[in-house]
mmCIF file of C-alpha atoms in Angstrom:
data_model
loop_
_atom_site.group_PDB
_atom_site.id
_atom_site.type_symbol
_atom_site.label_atom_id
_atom_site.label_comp_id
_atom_site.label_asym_id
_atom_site.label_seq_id
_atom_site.Cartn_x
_atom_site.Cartn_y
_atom_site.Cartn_z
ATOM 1 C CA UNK A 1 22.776 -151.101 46.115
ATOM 2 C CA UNK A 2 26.029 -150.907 44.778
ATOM 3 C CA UNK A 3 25.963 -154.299 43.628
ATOM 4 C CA UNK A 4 22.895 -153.684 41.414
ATOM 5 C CA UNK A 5 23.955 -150.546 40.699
ATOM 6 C CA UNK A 6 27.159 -152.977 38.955
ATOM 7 C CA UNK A 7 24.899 -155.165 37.230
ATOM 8 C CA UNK A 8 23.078 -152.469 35.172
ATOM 9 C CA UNK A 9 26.316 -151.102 34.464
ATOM 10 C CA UNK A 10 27.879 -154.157 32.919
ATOM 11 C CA UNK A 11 24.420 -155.357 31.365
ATOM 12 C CA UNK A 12 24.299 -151.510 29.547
ATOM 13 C CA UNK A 13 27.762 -152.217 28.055
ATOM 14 C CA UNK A 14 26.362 -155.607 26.592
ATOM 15 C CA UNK A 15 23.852 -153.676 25.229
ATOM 16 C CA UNK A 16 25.937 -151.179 23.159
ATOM 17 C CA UNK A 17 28.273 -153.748 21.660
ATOM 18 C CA UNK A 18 31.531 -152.322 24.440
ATOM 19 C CA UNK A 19 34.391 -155.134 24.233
ATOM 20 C CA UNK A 20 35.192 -156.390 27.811
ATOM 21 C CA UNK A 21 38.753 -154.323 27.740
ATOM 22 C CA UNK A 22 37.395 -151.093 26.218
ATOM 23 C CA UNK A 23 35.075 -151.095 29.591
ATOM 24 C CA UNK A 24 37.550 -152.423 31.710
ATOM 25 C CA UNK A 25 40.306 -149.523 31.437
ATOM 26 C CA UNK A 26 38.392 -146.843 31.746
ATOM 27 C CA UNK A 27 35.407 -148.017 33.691
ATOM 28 C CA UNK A 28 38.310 -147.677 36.609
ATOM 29 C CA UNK A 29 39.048 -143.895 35.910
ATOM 30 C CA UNK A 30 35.916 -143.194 36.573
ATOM 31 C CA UNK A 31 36.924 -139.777 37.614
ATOM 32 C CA UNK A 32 38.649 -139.337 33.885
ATOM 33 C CA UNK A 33 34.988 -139.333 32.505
ATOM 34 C CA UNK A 34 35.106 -138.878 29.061
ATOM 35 C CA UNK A 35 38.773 -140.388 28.664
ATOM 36 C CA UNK A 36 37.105 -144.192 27.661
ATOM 37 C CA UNK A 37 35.145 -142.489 24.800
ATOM 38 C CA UNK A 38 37.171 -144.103 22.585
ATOM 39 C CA UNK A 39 34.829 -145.954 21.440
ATOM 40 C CA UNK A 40 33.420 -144.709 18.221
ATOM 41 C CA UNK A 41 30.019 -142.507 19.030
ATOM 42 C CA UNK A 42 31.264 -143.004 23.284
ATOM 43 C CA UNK A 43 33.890 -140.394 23.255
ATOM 44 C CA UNK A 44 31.707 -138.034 22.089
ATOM 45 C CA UNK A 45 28.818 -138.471 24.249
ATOM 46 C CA UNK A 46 31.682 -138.767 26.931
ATOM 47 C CA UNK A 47 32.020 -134.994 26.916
ATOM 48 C CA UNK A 48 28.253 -134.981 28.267
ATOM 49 C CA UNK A 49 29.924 -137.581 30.964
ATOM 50 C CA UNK A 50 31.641 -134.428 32.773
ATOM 51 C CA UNK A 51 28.863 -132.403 32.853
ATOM 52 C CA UNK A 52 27.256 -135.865 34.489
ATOM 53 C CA UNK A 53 30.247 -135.061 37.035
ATOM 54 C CA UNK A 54 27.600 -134.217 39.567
ATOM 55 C CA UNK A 55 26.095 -137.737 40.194
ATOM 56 C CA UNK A 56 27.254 -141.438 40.255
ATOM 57 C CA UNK A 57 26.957 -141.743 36.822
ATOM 58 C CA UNK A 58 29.440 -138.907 36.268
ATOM 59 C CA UNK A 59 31.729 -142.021 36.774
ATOM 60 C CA UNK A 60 32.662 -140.098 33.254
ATOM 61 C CA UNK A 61 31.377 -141.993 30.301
ATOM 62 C CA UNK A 62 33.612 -144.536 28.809
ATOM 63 C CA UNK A 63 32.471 -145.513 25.611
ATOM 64 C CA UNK A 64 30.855 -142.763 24.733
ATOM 65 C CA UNK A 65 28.104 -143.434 26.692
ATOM 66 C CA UNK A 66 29.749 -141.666 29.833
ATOM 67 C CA UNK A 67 30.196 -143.164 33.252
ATOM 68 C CA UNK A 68 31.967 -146.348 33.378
ATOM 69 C CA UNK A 69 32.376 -147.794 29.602
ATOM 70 C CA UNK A 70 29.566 -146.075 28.962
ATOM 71 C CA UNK A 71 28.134 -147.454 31.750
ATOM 72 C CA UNK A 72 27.957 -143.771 33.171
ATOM 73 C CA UNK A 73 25.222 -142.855 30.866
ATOM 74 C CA UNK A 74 23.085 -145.263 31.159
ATOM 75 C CA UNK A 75 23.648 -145.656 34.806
ATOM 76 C CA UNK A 76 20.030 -144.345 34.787
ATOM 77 C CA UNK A 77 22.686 -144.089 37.359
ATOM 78 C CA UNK A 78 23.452 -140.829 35.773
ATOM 79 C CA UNK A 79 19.895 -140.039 36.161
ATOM 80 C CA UNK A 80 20.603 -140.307 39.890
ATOM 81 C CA UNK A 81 23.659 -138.055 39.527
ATOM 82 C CA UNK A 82 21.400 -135.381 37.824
ATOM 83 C CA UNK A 83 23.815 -136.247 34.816
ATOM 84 C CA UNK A 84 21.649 -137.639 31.857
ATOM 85 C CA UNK A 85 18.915 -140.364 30.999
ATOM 86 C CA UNK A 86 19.664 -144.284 30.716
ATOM 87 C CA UNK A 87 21.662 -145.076 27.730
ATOM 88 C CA UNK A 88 19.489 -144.399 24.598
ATOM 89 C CA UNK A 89 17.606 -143.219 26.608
ATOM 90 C CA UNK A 90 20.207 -140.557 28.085
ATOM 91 C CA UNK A 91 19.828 -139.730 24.235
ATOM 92 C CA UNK A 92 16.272 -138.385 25.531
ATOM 93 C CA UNK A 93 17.652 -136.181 27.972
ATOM 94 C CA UNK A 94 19.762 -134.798 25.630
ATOM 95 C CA UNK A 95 22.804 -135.590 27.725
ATOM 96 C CA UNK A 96 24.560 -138.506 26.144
ATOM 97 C CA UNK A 97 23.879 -141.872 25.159
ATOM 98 C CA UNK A 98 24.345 -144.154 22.917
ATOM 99 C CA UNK A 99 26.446 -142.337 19.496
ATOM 100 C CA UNK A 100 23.140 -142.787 17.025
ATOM 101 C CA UNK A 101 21.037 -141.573 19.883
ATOM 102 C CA UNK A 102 23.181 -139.041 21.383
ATOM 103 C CA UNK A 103 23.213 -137.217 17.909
ATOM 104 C CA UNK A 104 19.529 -136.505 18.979
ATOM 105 C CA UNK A 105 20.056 -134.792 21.540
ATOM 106 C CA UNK A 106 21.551 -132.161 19.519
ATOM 107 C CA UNK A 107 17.906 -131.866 18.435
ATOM 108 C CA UNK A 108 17.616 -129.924 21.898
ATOM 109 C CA UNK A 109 19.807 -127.385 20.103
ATOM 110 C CA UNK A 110 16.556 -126.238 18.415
ATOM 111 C CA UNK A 111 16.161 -124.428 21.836
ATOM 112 C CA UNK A 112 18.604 -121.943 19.972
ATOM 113 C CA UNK A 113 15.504 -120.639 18.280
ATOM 114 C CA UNK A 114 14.739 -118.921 21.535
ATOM 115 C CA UNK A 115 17.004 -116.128 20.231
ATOM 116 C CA UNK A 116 14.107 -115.194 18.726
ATOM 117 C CA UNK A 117 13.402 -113.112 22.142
ATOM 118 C CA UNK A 118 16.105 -110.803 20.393
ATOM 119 C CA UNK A 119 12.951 -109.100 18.690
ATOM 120 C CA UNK A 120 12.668 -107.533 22.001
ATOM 121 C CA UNK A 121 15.138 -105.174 20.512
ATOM 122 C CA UNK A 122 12.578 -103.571 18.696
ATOM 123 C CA UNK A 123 11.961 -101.687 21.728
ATOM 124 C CA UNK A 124 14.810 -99.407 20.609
ATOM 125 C CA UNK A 125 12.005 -97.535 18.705
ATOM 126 C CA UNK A 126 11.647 -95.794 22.029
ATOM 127 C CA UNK A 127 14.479 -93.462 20.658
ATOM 128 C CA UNK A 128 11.897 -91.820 18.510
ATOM 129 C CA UNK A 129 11.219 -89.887 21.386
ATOM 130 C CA UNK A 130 13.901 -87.654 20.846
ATOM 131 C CA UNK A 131 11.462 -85.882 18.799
ATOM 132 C CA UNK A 132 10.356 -83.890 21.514
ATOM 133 C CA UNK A 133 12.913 -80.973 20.414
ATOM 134 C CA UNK A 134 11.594 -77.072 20.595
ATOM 135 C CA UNK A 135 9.930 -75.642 17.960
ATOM 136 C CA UNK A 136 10.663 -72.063 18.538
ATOM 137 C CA UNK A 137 12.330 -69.843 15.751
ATOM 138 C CA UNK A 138 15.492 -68.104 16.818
ATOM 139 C CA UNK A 139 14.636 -64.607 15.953
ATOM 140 C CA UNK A 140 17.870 -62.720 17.130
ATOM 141 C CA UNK A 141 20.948 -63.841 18.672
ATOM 142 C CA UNK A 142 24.383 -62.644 20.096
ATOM 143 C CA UNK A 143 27.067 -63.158 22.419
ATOM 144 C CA UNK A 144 29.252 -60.013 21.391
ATOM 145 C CA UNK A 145 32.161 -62.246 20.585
ATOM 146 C CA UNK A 146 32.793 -60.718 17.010
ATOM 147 C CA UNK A 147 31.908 -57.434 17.597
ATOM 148 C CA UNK A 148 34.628 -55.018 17.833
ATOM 149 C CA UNK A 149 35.379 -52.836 21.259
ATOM 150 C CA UNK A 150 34.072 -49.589 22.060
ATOM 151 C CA UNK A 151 33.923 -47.119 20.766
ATOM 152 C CA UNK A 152 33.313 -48.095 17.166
ATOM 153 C CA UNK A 153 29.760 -48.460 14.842
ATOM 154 C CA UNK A 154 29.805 -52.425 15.914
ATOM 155 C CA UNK A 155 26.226 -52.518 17.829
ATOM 156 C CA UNK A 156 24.593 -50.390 15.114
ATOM 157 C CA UNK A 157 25.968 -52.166 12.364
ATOM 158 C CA UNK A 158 24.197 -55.188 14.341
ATOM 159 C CA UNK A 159 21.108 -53.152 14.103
ATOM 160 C CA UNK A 160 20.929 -51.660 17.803
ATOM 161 C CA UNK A 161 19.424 -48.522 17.750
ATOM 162 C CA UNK A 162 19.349 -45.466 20.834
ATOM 163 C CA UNK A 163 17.279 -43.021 22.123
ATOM 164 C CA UNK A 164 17.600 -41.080 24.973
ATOM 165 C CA UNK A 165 14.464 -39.613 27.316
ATOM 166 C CA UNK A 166 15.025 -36.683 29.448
ATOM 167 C CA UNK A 167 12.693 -36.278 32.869
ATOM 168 C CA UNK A 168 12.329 -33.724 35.364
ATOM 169 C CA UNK A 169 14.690 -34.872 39.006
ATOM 170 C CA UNK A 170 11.671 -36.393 40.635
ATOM 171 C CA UNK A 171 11.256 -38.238 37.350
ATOM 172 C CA UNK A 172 7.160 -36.646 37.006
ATOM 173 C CA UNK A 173 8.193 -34.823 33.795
ATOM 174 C CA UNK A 174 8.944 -35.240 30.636
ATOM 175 C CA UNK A 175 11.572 -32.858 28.914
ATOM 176 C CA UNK A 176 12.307 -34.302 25.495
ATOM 177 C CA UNK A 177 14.616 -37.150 24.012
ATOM 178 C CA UNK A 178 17.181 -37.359 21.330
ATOM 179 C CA UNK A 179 18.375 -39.959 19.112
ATOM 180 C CA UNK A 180 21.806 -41.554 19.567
ATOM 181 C CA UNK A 181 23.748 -44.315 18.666
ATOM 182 C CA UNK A 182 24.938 -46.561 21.284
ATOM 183 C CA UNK A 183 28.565 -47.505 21.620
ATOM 184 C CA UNK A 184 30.026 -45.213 19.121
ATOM 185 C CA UNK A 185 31.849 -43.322 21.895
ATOM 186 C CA UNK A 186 32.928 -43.881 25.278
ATOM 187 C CA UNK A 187 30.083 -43.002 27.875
ATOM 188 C CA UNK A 188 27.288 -43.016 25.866
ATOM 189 C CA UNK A 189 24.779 -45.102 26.503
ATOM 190 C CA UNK A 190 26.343 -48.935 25.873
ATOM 191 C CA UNK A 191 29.335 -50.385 25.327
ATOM 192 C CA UNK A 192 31.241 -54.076 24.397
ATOM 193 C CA UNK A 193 34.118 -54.427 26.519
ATOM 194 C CA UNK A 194 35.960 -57.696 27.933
ATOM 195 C CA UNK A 195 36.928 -59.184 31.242
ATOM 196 C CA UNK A 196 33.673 -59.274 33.126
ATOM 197 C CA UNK A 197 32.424 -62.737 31.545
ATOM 198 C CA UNK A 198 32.294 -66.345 33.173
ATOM 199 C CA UNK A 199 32.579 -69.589 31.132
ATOM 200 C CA UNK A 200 29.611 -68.978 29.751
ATOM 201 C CA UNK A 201 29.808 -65.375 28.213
ATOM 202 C CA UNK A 202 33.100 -65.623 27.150
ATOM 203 C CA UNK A 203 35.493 -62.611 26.506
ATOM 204 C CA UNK A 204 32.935 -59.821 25.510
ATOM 205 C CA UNK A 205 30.228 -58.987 27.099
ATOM 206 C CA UNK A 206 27.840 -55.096 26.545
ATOM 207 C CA UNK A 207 27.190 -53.040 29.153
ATOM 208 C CA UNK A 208 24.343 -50.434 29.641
ATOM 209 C CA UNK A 209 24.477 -46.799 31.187
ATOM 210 C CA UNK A 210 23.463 -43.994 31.127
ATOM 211 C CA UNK A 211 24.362 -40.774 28.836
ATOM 212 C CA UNK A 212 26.901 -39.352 30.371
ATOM 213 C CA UNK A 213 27.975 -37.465 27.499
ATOM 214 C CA UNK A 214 24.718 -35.022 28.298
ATOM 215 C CA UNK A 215 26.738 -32.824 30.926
ATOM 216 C CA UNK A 216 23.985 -30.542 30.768
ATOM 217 C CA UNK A 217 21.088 -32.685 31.260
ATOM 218 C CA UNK A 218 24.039 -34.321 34.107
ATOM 219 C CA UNK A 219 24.711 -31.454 35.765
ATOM 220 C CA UNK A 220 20.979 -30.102 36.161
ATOM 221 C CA UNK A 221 19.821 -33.445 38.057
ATOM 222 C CA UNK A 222 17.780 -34.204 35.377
ATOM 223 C CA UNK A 223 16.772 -37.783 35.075
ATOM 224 C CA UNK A 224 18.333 -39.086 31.541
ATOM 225 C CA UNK A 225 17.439 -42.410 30.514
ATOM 226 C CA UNK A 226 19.203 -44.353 28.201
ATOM 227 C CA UNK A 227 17.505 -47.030 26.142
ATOM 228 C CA UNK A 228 20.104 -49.573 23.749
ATOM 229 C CA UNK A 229 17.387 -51.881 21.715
ATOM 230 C CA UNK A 230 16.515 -53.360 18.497
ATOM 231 C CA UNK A 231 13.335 -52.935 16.873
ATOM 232 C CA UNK A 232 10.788 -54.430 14.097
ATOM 233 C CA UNK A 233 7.408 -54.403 13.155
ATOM 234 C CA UNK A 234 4.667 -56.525 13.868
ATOM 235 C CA UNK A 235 3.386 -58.731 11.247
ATOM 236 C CA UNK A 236 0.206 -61.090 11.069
ATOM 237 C CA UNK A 237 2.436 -63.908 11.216
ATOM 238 C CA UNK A 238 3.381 -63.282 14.704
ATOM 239 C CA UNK A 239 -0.237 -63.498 15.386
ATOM 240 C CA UNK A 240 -0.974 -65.942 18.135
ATOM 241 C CA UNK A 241 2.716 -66.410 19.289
ATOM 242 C CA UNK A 242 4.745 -65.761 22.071
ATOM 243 C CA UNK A 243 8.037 -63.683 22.149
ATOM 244 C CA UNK A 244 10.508 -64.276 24.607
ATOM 245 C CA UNK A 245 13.608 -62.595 25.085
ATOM 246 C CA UNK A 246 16.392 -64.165 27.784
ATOM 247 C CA UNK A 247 19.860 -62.629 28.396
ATOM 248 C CA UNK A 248 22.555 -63.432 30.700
ATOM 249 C CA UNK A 249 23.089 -60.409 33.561
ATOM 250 C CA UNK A 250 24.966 -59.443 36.478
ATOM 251 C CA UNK A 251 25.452 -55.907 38.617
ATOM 252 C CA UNK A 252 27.814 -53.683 37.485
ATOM 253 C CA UNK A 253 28.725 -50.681 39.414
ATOM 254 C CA UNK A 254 25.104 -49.287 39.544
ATOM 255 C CA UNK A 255 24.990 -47.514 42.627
ATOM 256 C CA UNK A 256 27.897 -48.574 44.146
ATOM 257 C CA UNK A 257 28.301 -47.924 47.998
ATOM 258 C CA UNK A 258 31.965 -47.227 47.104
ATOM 259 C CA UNK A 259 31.581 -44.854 44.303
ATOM 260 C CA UNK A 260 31.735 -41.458 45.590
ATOM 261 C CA UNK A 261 28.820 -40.036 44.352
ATOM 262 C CA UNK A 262 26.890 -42.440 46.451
ATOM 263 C CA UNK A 263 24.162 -43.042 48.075
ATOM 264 C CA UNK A 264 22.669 -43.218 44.522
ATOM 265 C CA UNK A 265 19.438 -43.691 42.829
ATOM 266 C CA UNK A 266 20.140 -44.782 39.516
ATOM 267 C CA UNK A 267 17.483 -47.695 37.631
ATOM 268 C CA UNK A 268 18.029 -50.474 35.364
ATOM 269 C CA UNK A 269 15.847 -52.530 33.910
ATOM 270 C CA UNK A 270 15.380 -54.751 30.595
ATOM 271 C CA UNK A 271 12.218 -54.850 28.676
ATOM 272 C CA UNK A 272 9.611 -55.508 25.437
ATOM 273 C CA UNK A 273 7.587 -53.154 24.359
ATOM 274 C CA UNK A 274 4.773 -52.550 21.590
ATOM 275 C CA UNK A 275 3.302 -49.543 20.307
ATOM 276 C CA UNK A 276 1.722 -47.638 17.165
ATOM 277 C CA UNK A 277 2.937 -44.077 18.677
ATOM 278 C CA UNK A 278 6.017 -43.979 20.854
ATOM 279 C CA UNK A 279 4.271 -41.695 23.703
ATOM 280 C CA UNK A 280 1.245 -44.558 24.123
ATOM 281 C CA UNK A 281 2.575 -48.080 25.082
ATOM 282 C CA UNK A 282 0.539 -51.109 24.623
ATOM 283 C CA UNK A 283 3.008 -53.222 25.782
ATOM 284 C CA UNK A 284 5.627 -53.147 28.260
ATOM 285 C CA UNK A 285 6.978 -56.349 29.647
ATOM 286 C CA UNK A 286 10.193 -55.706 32.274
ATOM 287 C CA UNK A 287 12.558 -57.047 34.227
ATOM 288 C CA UNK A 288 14.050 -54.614 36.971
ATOM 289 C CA UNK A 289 18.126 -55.276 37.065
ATOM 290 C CA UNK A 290 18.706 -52.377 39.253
ATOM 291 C CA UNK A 291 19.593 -54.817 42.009
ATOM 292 C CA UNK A 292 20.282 -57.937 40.495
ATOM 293 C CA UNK A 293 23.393 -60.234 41.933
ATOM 294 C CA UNK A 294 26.946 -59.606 40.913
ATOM 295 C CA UNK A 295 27.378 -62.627 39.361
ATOM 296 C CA UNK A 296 25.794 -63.911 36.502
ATOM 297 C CA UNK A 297 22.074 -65.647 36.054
ATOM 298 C CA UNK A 298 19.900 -66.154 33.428
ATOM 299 C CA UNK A 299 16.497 -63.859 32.858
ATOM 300 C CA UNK A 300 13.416 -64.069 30.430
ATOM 301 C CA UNK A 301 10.744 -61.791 29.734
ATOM 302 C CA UNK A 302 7.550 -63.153 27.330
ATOM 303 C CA UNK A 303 5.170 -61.269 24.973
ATOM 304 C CA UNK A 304 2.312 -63.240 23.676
ATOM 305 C CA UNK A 305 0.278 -64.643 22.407
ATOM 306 C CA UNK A 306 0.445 -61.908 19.827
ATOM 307 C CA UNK A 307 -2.985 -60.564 19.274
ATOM 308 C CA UNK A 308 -4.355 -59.537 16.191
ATOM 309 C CA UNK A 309 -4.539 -56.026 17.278
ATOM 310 C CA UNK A 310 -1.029 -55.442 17.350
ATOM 311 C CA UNK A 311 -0.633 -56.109 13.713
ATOM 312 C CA UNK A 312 1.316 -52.818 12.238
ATOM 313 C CA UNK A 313 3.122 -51.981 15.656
ATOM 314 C CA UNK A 314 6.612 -51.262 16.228
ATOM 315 C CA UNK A 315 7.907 -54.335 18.857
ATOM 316 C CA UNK A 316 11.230 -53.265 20.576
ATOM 317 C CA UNK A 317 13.656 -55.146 22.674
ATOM 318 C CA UNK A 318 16.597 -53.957 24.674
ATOM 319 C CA UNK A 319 17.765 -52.305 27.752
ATOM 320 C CA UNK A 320 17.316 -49.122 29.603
ATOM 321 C CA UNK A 321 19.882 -47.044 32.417
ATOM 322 C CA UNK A 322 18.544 -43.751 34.238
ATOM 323 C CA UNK A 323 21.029 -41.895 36.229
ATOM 324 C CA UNK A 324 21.289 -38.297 37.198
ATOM 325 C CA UNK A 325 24.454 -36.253 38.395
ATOM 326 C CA UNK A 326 27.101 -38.758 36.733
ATOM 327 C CA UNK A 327 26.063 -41.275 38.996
ATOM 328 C CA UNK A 328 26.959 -45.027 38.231
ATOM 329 C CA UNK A 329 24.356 -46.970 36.455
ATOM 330 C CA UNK A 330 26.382 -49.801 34.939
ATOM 331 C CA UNK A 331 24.960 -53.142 34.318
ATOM 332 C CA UNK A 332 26.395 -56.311 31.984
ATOM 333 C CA UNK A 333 24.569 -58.485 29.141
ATOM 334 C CA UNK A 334 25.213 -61.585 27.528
ATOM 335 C CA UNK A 335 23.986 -63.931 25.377
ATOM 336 C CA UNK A 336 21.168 -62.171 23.741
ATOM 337 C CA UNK A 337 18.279 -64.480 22.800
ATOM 338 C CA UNK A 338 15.132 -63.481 20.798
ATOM 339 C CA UNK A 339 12.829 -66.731 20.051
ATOM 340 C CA UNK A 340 8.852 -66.743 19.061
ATOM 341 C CA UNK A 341 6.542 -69.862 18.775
#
């Protein structure tokens, strides 16, 4: 076999034209491969010798042709090695070959044009799907930030209004209200003060309670509730949407098992509410904060959709403490939110 294998060898290097002594040296460093390509066109398709490394004909092509002189490449013997075709026709394989015919192979380079796969990249259009956003309309927002401390005119001038209903002890009748502005003066109904916030509220946060500047109404037992809120009318463009209001909330010292005064029975609560005279609700959405945790969560209450009914009535959102007897009704707000869609 090895014999033969000789013969084609040396009958391949008559065939390209390879002088006795350009075959000679470096058919014997076989392992050098490419190293014989002196030969004109051999030393270049010598380079495709080493990747013919991994058969006989890896004997690294010597003129140019890889394997021994040359002989490498045609070694069809290269075609045993997995390395490239015979001679020329190593050409055909795109491997190696003779100089002319090896500069065919680079015709395989037109294999490049299967970048054109890169048009999968259109798929990035995928990223239109960050459309998805909300459509809602912020309506009224505030995290108290800005405002300045109680007391001071700092939740009116942000358009918070007060009013204050009076009820019987047992809470089964109704005595009267009064109008009052929240958080102009310390114990009245609401207030912005710091230190009770998380990461999330920040430094300010309001707090709700009770009027206990009514000693009267305080002293009797009477049950006075305290209502902080913000109010507008309906319009026929908030016909068929939904309202939502969401706040940030924790406990404050409403009925606190260490305050005194207690056992308590003060109330808390957070709520929407529509009507066209104040003593006739048509609406009143709530969420009870009387015992809510002491640490902070989020809360939402919706209105909608809107009918067309309600077109001309006041809408009012805010928050409400009842307490009787100066007893703690304390409860913290953040974050504020007022969307419709």
């Amino acid at each position: 076999m090895k014999k033969t294998l000789i013969a084609i060898l040396f009958g391949t290097l008559a065939l390209y034209g390879c002088s006795g002594g350009d075959s000679g040296g470096p058919a014997g460093s076989i392992g050098i491969g490419g190293s014989g390509g002196t030969a004109g066109s051999g030393g270049t398709a010598g380079s495709g010798g080493t990747a013919g490394s991994g058969g006989v004909g890896g004997v690294g092509g010597v003129g140019g042709v890889g394997g021994v002189g040359g002989v490498g490449g045609v070694g069809g013997v290269g075609g045993v090695g997995g390395v490239g075709g015979v001679g020329g026709v190593g050409g055909v394989g795109g491997v190696g070959g003779s100089a002319g015919a090896g500069g065919s192979a680079g015709a395989g380079g037109s294999a490049g044009a299967g970048g054109s796969a890169g048009a999968g990249g259109s798929a990035g259009a995928g990223g239109s799907a960050g459309a998805g956003g909300s459509g809602a309309e912020v309506e009224y927002e505030q995290d108290f930030e800005a405002l300045d401390l109680t007391p001071s005119a700092a939740l009116t001038d942000d358009g918070w209004l007060g009013f204050v209903n009076r009820f019987s002890s047992d809470g089964q009748n109704y005595l009267g209200g009064y109008v009052k502005a929240p958080g102009t003066e310390e114990g009245g109904l609401a207030a912005i003060q710091g230190g009770e916030g998380g990461v999330e509220q920040g430094d300010q946060q309001l707090v709700i309670i009770s009027d206990y500047n009514n000693n009267a109404a305080q002293t009797a037992g009477e049950r006075v509730e305290a209502n902080t809120f913000q109010e507008r009318t309906i319009v026929q463009n908030d016909v068929g949407k939904t309202l939502t209001f969401s706040f940030d909330a924790k406990r404050g010292n409403i009925n606190d098992p260490d305050d005194p005064k207690c056992p308590c029975d003060s109330t808390a609560n957070a709520f929407v509410k529509t009507f066209f005279d104040a003593g006739n609700l048509i609406d009143f959405e709530q969420v009870d904060t009387t015992a809510i945790p002491d640490t902070w969560n989020r809360y939402f209450i919706t209105l909608g959709p809107i009918a067309g009914n309600r077109v001309g009535a006041t809408l009012q959102f805010g928050f409400s403490a009842t307490a009787s007897n100066f007893e703690p009704s304390g409860v913290f707000y953040d974050n504020v939110l007022v969307t419709t869609e």
